[in-house]
């Protein structure tokens, strides 16, 4: 499940870079059917709204710890970890969970949640 762990690391890497790069990365990564639950926001179930929410902040000083990934079936995998970062200039710490579905063109993010930590 190193592929899924790599996708999560890659996502945070692009989030700390240029917004256009983050948007391009997530456009390729997000499944057409998605649920995103972010701290302080209403649940998101539309792809375009998820792209805006995930790529709309400025992230810096990102650190992932305790990252683990598990295959739940032949085509489903989950990842969870703790993230410490700076979001729009404010310290941010959360427990993150992501669920991916394997498609013909690779793993697609279908569920993503941040929980206060």
JSON list of C-alpha atoms in Angstrom, two decimals:
[
{"chain": "A", "resi": 1, "resn": "UNK", "atom": "CA", "xyz": [0.00, 0.00, 0.00]},
{"chain": "A", "resi": 2, "resn": "UNK", "atom": "CA", "xyz": [3.00, 2.21, -0.46]},
{"chain": "A", "resi": 3, "resn": "UNK", "atom": "CA", "xyz": [1.27, 3.64, -3.54]},
{"chain": "A", "resi": 4, "resn": "UNK", "atom": "CA", "xyz": [-1.48, 5.16, -1.41]},
{"chain": "A", "resi": 5, "resn": "UNK", "atom": "CA", "xyz": [0.97, 6.49, 1.17]},
{"chain": "A", "resi": 6, "resn": "UNK", "atom": "CA", "xyz": [2.89, 8.05, -1.72]},
{"chain": "A", "resi": 7, "resn": "UNK", "atom": "CA", "xyz": [-0.27, 9.71, -3.03]},
{"chain": "A", "resi": 8, "resn": "UNK", "atom": "CA", "xyz": [-0.93, 11.31, 0.37]},
{"chain": "A", "resi": 9, "resn": "UNK", "atom": "CA", "xyz": [2.68, 12.54, 0.64]},
{"chain": "A", "resi": 10, "resn": "UNK", "atom": "CA", "xyz": [2.45, 13.84, -2.91]},
{"chain": "A", "resi": 11, "resn": "UNK", "atom": "CA", "xyz": [-0.80, 15.64, -2.17]},
{"chain": "A", "resi": 12, "resn": "UNK", "atom": "CA", "xyz": [0.73, 17.55, 0.75]},
{"chain": "A", "resi": 13, "resn": "UNK", "atom": "CA", "xyz": [3.80, 18.30, -1.30]},
{"chain": "A", "resi": 14, "resn": "UNK", "atom": "CA", "xyz": [1.76, 19.97, -4.04]},
{"chain": "A", "resi": 15, "resn": "UNK", "atom": "CA", "xyz": [-0.44, 21.75, -1.49]},
{"chain": "A", "resi": 16, "resn": "UNK", "atom": "CA", "xyz": [2.66, 23.53, -0.18]},
{"chain": "A", "resi": 17, "resn": "UNK", "atom": "CA", "xyz": [3.54, 24.67, -3.71]},
{"chain": "A", "resi": 18, "resn": "UNK", "atom": "CA", "xyz": [1.75, 26.61, -6.40]},
{"chain": "A", "resi": 19, "resn": "UNK", "atom": "CA", "xyz": [-2.10, 26.54, -6.33]},
{"chain": "A", "resi": 20, "resn": "UNK", "atom": "CA", "xyz": [-2.24, 25.61, -10.03]},
{"chain": "A", "resi": 21, "resn": "UNK", "atom": "CA", "xyz": [-0.05, 22.56, -9.40]},
{"chain": "A", "resi": 22, "resn": "UNK", "atom": "CA", "xyz": [-2.26, 21.48, -6.49]},
{"chain": "A", "resi": 23, "resn": "UNK", "atom": "CA", "xyz": [-5.38, 21.88, -8.61]},
{"chain": "A", "resi": 24, "resn": "UNK", "atom": "CA", "xyz": [-3.89, 19.83, -11.45]},
{"chain": "A", "resi": 25, "resn": "UNK", "atom": "CA", "xyz": [-2.80, 17.08, -9.03]},
{"chain": "A", "resi": 26, "resn": "UNK", "atom": "CA", "xyz": [-6.23, 16.85, -7.41]},
{"chain": "A", "resi": 27, "resn": "UNK", "atom": "CA", "xyz": [-8.09, 17.00, -10.73]},
{"chain": "A", "resi": 28, "resn": "UNK", "atom": "CA", "xyz": [-6.28, 13.79, -11.63]},
{"chain": "A", "resi": 29, "resn": "UNK", "atom": "CA", "xyz": [-6.59, 12.23, -8.16]},
{"chain": "A", "resi": 30, "resn": "UNK", "atom": "CA", "xyz": [-10.24, 12.85, -7.24]},
{"chain": "A", "resi": 31, "resn": "UNK", "atom": "CA", "xyz": [-12.89, 10.28, -8.07]},
{"chain": "A", "resi": 32, "resn": "UNK", "atom": "CA", "xyz": [-16.05, 11.59, -9.76]},
{"chain": "A", "resi": 33, "resn": "UNK", "atom": "CA", "xyz": [-18.00, 10.64, -6.61]},
{"chain": "A", "resi": 34, "resn": "UNK", "atom": "CA", "xyz": [-16.34, 12.17, -3.58]},
{"chain": "A", "resi": 35, "resn": "UNK", "atom": "CA", "xyz": [-17.03, 12.99, 0.06]},
{"chain": "A", "resi": 36, "resn": "UNK", "atom": "CA", "xyz": [-14.73, 15.49, 1.79]},
{"chain": "A", "resi": 37, "resn": "UNK", "atom": "CA", "xyz": [-15.09, 16.37, 5.47]},
{"chain": "A", "resi": 38, "resn": "UNK", "atom": "CA", "xyz": [-12.90, 19.25, 6.60]},
{"chain": "A", "resi": 39, "resn": "UNK", "atom": "CA", "xyz": [-12.73, 20.88, 10.02]},
{"chain": "A", "resi": 40, "resn": "UNK", "atom": "CA", "xyz": [-15.11, 23.83, 10.25]},
{"chain": "A", "resi": 41, "resn": "UNK", "atom": "CA", "xyz": [-16.75, 23.22, 6.86]},
{"chain": "A", "resi": 42, "resn": "UNK", "atom": "CA", "xyz": [-19.97, 21.58, 5.74]},
{"chain": "A", "resi": 43, "resn": "UNK", "atom": "CA", "xyz": [-19.65, 18.12, 4.15]},
{"chain": "A", "resi": 44, "resn": "UNK", "atom": "CA", "xyz": [-18.67, 18.35, 0.50]},
{"chain": "A", "resi": 45, "resn": "UNK", "atom": "CA", "xyz": [-20.08, 15.87, -2.02]},
{"chain": "A", "resi": 46, "resn": "UNK", "atom": "CA", "xyz": [-19.48, 17.66, -5.30]},
{"chain": "A", "resi": 47, "resn": "UNK", "atom": "CA", "xyz": [-16.20, 17.24, -7.13]},
{"chain": "A", "resi": 48, "resn": "UNK", "atom": "CA", "xyz": [-15.77, 20.91, -8.09]},
{"chain": "A", "resi": 49, "resn": "UNK", "atom": "CA", "xyz": [-16.48, 22.07, -4.52]},
{"chain": "A", "resi": 50, "resn": "UNK", "atom": "CA", "xyz": [-14.00, 19.49, -3.22]},
{"chain": "A", "resi": 51, "resn": "UNK", "atom": "CA", "xyz": [-11.32, 20.79, -5.59]},
{"chain": "A", "resi": 52, "resn": "UNK", "atom": "CA", "xyz": [-11.92, 24.35, -4.40]},
{"chain": "A", "resi": 53, "resn": "UNK", "atom": "CA", "xyz": [-11.83, 23.37, -0.72]},
{"chain": "A", "resi": 54, "resn": "UNK", "atom": "CA", "xyz": [-8.73, 21.18, -0.97]},
{"chain": "A", "resi": 55, "resn": "UNK", "atom": "CA", "xyz": [-6.72, 23.59, -3.11]},
{"chain": "A", "resi": 56, "resn": "UNK", "atom": "CA", "xyz": [-7.97, 26.88, -1.68]},
{"chain": "A", "resi": 57, "resn": "UNK", "atom": "CA", "xyz": [-5.65, 27.27, 1.32]},
{"chain": "A", "resi": 58, "resn": "UNK", "atom": "CA", "xyz": [-1.97, 28.16, 1.52]},
{"chain": "A", "resi": 59, "resn": "UNK", "atom": "CA", "xyz": [-0.14, 25.36, 3.33]},
{"chain": "A", "resi": 60, "resn": "UNK", "atom": "CA", "xyz": [3.45, 25.44, 4.64]},
{"chain": "A", "resi": 61, "resn": "UNK", "atom": "CA", "xyz": [5.69, 23.55, 7.07]},
{"chain": "A", "resi": 62, "resn": "UNK", "atom": "CA", "xyz": [3.87, 20.26, 6.53]},
{"chain": "A", "resi": 63, "resn": "UNK", "atom": "CA", "xyz": [4.77, 17.10, 8.48]},
{"chain": "A", "resi": 64, "resn": "UNK", "atom": "CA", "xyz": [3.02, 13.71, 8.30]},
{"chain": "A", "resi": 65, "resn": "UNK", "atom": "CA", "xyz": [3.49, 11.17, 11.12]},
{"chain": "A", "resi": 66, "resn": "UNK", "atom": "CA", "xyz": [2.12, 7.73, 11.87]},
{"chain": "A", "resi": 67, "resn": "UNK", "atom": "CA", "xyz": [1.15, 7.18, 8.26]},
{"chain": "A", "resi": 68, "resn": "UNK", "atom": "CA", "xyz": [-0.39, 3.76, 7.66]},
{"chain": "A", "resi": 69, "resn": "UNK", "atom": "CA", "xyz": [-2.20, 2.31, 4.69]},
{"chain": "A", "resi": 70, "resn": "UNK", "atom": "CA", "xyz": [-4.32, -0.81, 4.33]},
{"chain": "A", "resi": 71, "resn": "UNK", "atom": "CA", "xyz": [-5.96, -2.61, 1.46]},
{"chain": "A", "resi": 72, "resn": "UNK", "atom": "CA", "xyz": [-9.64, -3.09, 2.30]},
{"chain": "A", "resi": 73, "resn": "UNK", "atom": "CA", "xyz": [-10.41, -5.09, -0.85]},
{"chain": "A", "resi": 74, "resn": "UNK", "atom": "CA", "xyz": [-8.88, -5.66, -4.28]},
{"chain": "A", "resi": 75, "resn": "UNK", "atom": "CA", "xyz": [-10.00, -2.18, -5.35]},
{"chain": "A", "resi": 76, "resn": "UNK", "atom": "CA", "xyz": [-10.30, -0.20, -2.09]},
{"chain": "A", "resi": 77, "resn": "UNK", "atom": "CA", "xyz": [-7.56, 1.11, 0.19]},
{"chain": "A", "resi": 78, "resn": "UNK", "atom": "CA", "xyz": [-7.43, 3.45, 3.17]},
{"chain": "A", "resi": 79, "resn": "UNK", "atom": "CA", "xyz": [-4.74, 5.72, 4.60]},
{"chain": "A", "resi": 80, "resn": "UNK", "atom": "CA", "xyz": [-4.59, 7.51, 7.95]},
{"chain": "A", "resi": 81, "resn": "UNK", "atom": "CA", "xyz": [-2.03, 9.72, 9.66]},
{"chain": "A", "resi": 82, "resn": "UNK", "atom": "CA", "xyz": [-1.48, 12.87, 11.69]},
{"chain": "A", "resi": 83, "resn": "UNK", "atom": "CA", "xyz": [-0.60, 16.10, 9.90]},
{"chain": "A", "resi": 84, "resn": "UNK", "atom": "CA", "xyz": [0.99, 19.17, 11.44]},
{"chain": "A", "resi": 85, "resn": "UNK", "atom": "CA", "xyz": [1.22, 22.16, 9.15]},
{"chain": "A", "resi": 86, "resn": "UNK", "atom": "CA", "xyz": [0.60, 25.85, 8.82]},
{"chain": "A", "resi": 87, "resn": "UNK", "atom": "CA", "xyz": [-2.63, 26.76, 7.01]},
{"chain": "A", "resi": 88, "resn": "UNK", "atom": "CA", "xyz": [-2.99, 30.35, 5.85]},
{"chain": "A", "resi": 89, "resn": "UNK", "atom": "CA", "xyz": [-0.39, 31.36, 8.47]},
{"chain": "A", "resi": 90, "resn": "UNK", "atom": "CA", "xyz": [-2.07, 29.52, 11.37]},
{"chain": "A", "resi": 91, "resn": "UNK", "atom": "CA", "xyz": [-0.75, 26.30, 13.00]},
{"chain": "A", "resi": 92, "resn": "UNK", "atom": "CA", "xyz": [-2.90, 23.31, 12.03]},
{"chain": "A", "resi": 93, "resn": "UNK", "atom": "CA", "xyz": [-2.96, 19.78, 13.44]},
{"chain": "A", "resi": 94, "resn": "UNK", "atom": "CA", "xyz": [-5.40, 17.06, 12.37]},
{"chain": "A", "resi": 95, "resn": "UNK", "atom": "CA", "xyz": [-5.92, 13.35, 12.05]},
{"chain": "A", "resi": 96, "resn": "UNK", "atom": "CA", "xyz": [-6.48, 12.60, 8.36]},
{"chain": "A", "resi": 97, "resn": "UNK", "atom": "CA", "xyz": [-8.19, 9.61, 6.75]},
{"chain": "A", "resi": 98, "resn": "UNK", "atom": "CA", "xyz": [-8.50, 8.95, 3.03]},
{"chain": "A", "resi": 99, "resn": "UNK", "atom": "CA", "xyz": [-10.19, 6.16, 1.09]},
{"chain": "A", "resi": 100, "resn": "UNK", "atom": "CA", "xyz": [-9.16, 5.32, -2.46]},
{"chain": "A", "resi": 101, "resn": "UNK", "atom": "CA", "xyz": [-10.79, 3.23, -5.18]},
{"chain": "A", "resi": 102, "resn": "UNK", "atom": "CA", "xyz": [-8.62, 1.59, -7.81]},
{"chain": "A", "resi": 103, "resn": "UNK", "atom": "CA", "xyz": [-9.76, 2.33, -11.35]},
{"chain": "A", "resi": 104, "resn": "UNK", "atom": "CA", "xyz": [-8.28, 1.50, -14.74]},
{"chain": "A", "resi": 105, "resn": "UNK", "atom": "CA", "xyz": [-6.30, 4.75, -14.63]},
{"chain": "A", "resi": 106, "resn": "UNK", "atom": "CA", "xyz": [-5.01, 4.29, -11.08]},
{"chain": "A", "resi": 107, "resn": "UNK", "atom": "CA", "xyz": [-6.08, 5.02, -7.51]},
{"chain": "A", "resi": 108, "resn": "UNK", "atom": "CA", "xyz": [-8.78, 7.70, -7.11]},
{"chain": "A", "resi": 109, "resn": "UNK", "atom": "CA", "xyz": [-9.55, 9.55, -3.89]},
{"chain": "A", "resi": 110, "resn": "UNK", "atom": "CA", "xyz": [-13.21, 9.09, -2.99]},
{"chain": "A", "resi": 111, "resn": "UNK", "atom": "CA", "xyz": [-13.31, 9.98, 0.75]},
{"chain": "A", "resi": 112, "resn": "UNK", "atom": "CA", "xyz": [-11.12, 12.42, 2.67]},
{"chain": "A", "resi": 113, "resn": "UNK", "atom": "CA", "xyz": [-11.57, 13.59, 6.28]},
{"chain": "A", "resi": 114, "resn": "UNK", "atom": "CA", "xyz": [-9.72, 15.86, 8.72]},
{"chain": "A", "resi": 115, "resn": "UNK", "atom": "CA", "xyz": [-10.52, 15.50, 12.43]},
{"chain": "A", "resi": 116, "resn": "UNK", "atom": "CA", "xyz": [-9.34, 17.92, 15.13]},
{"chain": "A", "resi": 117, "resn": "UNK", "atom": "CA", "xyz": [-6.38, 16.50, 17.00]}
]
